[in-house]
Amino acid sequence: MRELFGFMDEERVLTSPEEILTYSYDATRHRSLPGIILRPVSKEEVVDIVKIASREALPIVPRGAGTSLSGGPVPIKGGIVLDLTLMDRIKEVDVENSLVTLEPGVIYDGLNKALEEYGLFFPPDPGSGKVCTVGGMVANNSSGLRAVKYGTTKDYVSGLEVVLSMGEVIKIGTKARKSSSGYDLIGIFVGSEGTLGVFTEITLRVIQRPTDFATARVGFTRMEDAGRAVRKIISAGLRPAVLEIMDTHTLRAVERYMGQGFPEVEALLLLEMDGFDDGVKKRLKKGIRLCRGEGAALVEEAKSGEEREILWKARKASLPALARYKPTLILEDVTVPISALPKMMRAIGRIGKKHGVEIATFGHAGDGNLHPTLLVDRRNKEELQKAERAMEELFLEAIELRGTLSGEHGIGLEKKDFIGLEHRDAMELMRGLKKVLDPEGIMNPGKIL
Ligand SMILES: Cc1cc2nc3c(=O)[nH]c(=O)nc-3n(C[C@H](O)[C@H](O)[C@H](O)COP(=O)(O)OP(=O)(O)OC[C@H]3O[C@@H](n4cnc5c(N)ncnc54)[C@H](O)[C@@H]3O)c2cc1C
């Protein structure tokens, strides 16, 4: 296959067995070998590659940092993995209009570092922000700890340049703050998981970086009480910037991992207010009062920037800490309406017991996005089957509660067998869209639909 791509520098065309293996997986248990890895450095190269893929009917799988939790960048039909991490230039920071234009391989934390000097920031903040790319975030509509106040990636995409499946390039979006012009094409591409085209340029709306923060963690001896406290904080209009939850299994794992002297509670909330004056402290106090009203057993407020860092670190360590327990983590991201949060929490406990699977839960309680994490060993077939049955029941429960299969990780391979349960009659429309934009079916085949 190498000879097809003679126009690229040799060192950016990878075919050795170890390179092929390296690009065969993401952060899930899914694995599949690509035929070749191409590392373009420009839109023009992407266009040439896509034209050849189209002519030769080769699957093409766009890839950022490969941190996906849904199997999205795993090349299940072989073909080309298009590694976009060398396209990592920030092209323009338009301070007057609060916009930044960049290539898809820019890393989330790197972007925010660059925006710091302008007092701006791009808020979605996925837990993988140190390594994941903005292209991957747009493709998955990623978000994270701040989504409860600031929304998800889709709320910030103002323009896209996309290479379509036959090599045509479209530019969509505008620099204007709002637009009622035509169909919302950006909305179709954000969250398309590499199945509709390759993003080669992204324009993001960015916002003023808050200057004041007030943070606390609040422990509850009953999960139900924590769930009710979350509902109260949200409905009181306190607009927390962060409202996270960790259950007792996660807390124990983090305690062993970091040794922070965590109390033995059933649920811990991380609550943060942010803004531009000391109103933030008042809002935090009010949030804490609401928690106490629901039976909070312990409250610890951060008294300095360092203490705030420690509270954040503990929450961000949830996944790596749990990863030390079992060789395989199946991390789900079912999301339910806030009013259904206590019910979903109860269901997770019930489902784990019923199938004999250990499930640790943490997540973004403030927007109903939970990460029930099934701890298994994929080499043990029986254990894996039990986990898969439990997972299916979790999905059904979330849909029953009028929630969604994925709040942020996407469908990819992990949930494609279930997507019809959520979208029902709209599935035909989605298949139709895919056919229009990718008639040969070469763009990341076998994902989502
Ligand atoms: C420890 C850890 C913590 C995480 N925490 C969070 C979290 O808090 N919130 C969250 O939302 N996610 C989280 N994730 C999941 C993951 O990091 C995000 O989905 C991330 O945005 C993926 O970015 P990436 O660069 O790694 O993309 P990849 O994994 O490489 O790709 C993801 C998808 O995007 C497509 N894609 C990539 N680049 C392009 C492009 N230029 N054009 C078109 N399609 C493209 C791929 O085909 C694939 O389908 C976490 C993952 C890990 C491992």
Short mmCIF file of N, CA and C in Angstrom, two decimals, residues 23 124 128 186 262 381 400 411:
data_model
loop_
_atom_site.label_atom_id
_atom_site.label_comp_id
_atom_site.label_asym_id
_atom_site.label_seq_id
_atom_site.Cartn_x
_atom_site.Cartn_y
_atom_site.Cartn_z
N TYR A 23 -1.18 1.61 16.63
CA TYR A 23 -2.37 2.33 16.18
C TYR A 23 -3.61 1.42 16.11
N PRO A 124 -14.39 23.22 27.87
CA PRO A 124 -14.97 21.89 28.12
C PRO A 124 -14.20 20.94 29.07
N SER A 128 -8.96 13.92 29.94
CA SER A 128 -7.78 13.57 29.15
C SER A 128 -7.11 14.80 28.54
N ILE A 186 -22.75 22.59 10.98
CA ILE A 186 -21.76 22.36 12.04
C ILE A 186 -22.32 21.34 13.03
N PHE A 262 -8.89 10.36 52.79
CA PHE A 262 -10.32 10.48 52.50
C PHE A 262 -11.16 9.88 53.61
N LYS A 381 -13.57 -14.93 30.21
CA LYS A 381 -14.73 -14.80 29.32
C LYS A 381 -16.04 -14.64 30.10
N GLU A 400 -34.78 4.33 29.56
CA GLU A 400 -36.08 4.30 30.25
C GLU A 400 -36.31 5.60 31.04
N ILE A 411 -20.48 7.08 20.52
CA ILE A 411 -21.04 5.74 20.34
C ILE A 411 -19.96 4.77 19.87
#
